[in-house]
């Protein structure tokens, strides 16, 4: 079991903490710590997410959750 706190500014688990921003790239980026999903690449920890009514409105927090689980 891995607990993940989906904050608006920071994603947290028991052992890691990183900014909840995410940027999409069409080609594989150089920075380590990227997530690939359906041929798109995402770099986590860049900036922060805008305030949303619910965190399920788009795929951003899903991808951040994958990154948090992978790092944990």
XYZ file of C-alpha atoms in Angstrom, residues 4-5 10-11 14 22 26 30-31 34 38 40 46 54 59-60 63 66 68-69 71-72:
22
model
C -0.173 9.592 -1.974
C -1.211 13.105 -0.930
C 3.145 19.470 -3.761
C 2.731 15.702 -4.238
C 6.014 8.692 2.925
C 3.687 18.607 -15.061
C 5.896 15.244 -27.930
C 16.380 14.963 -21.612
C 15.492 15.340 -17.887
C 9.759 11.711 -17.045
C 0.337 6.796 -24.908
C 3.525 11.378 -24.953
C 7.855 21.612 -12.824
C -12.006 18.344 -8.818
C -5.262 13.416 -16.611
C -2.672 15.552 -14.811
C 0.137 11.049 -14.297
C 2.079 7.319 -11.469
C 4.776 9.370 -7.160
C 4.291 5.591 -7.091
C 9.524 7.226 -7.113
C 8.251 5.664 -3.895
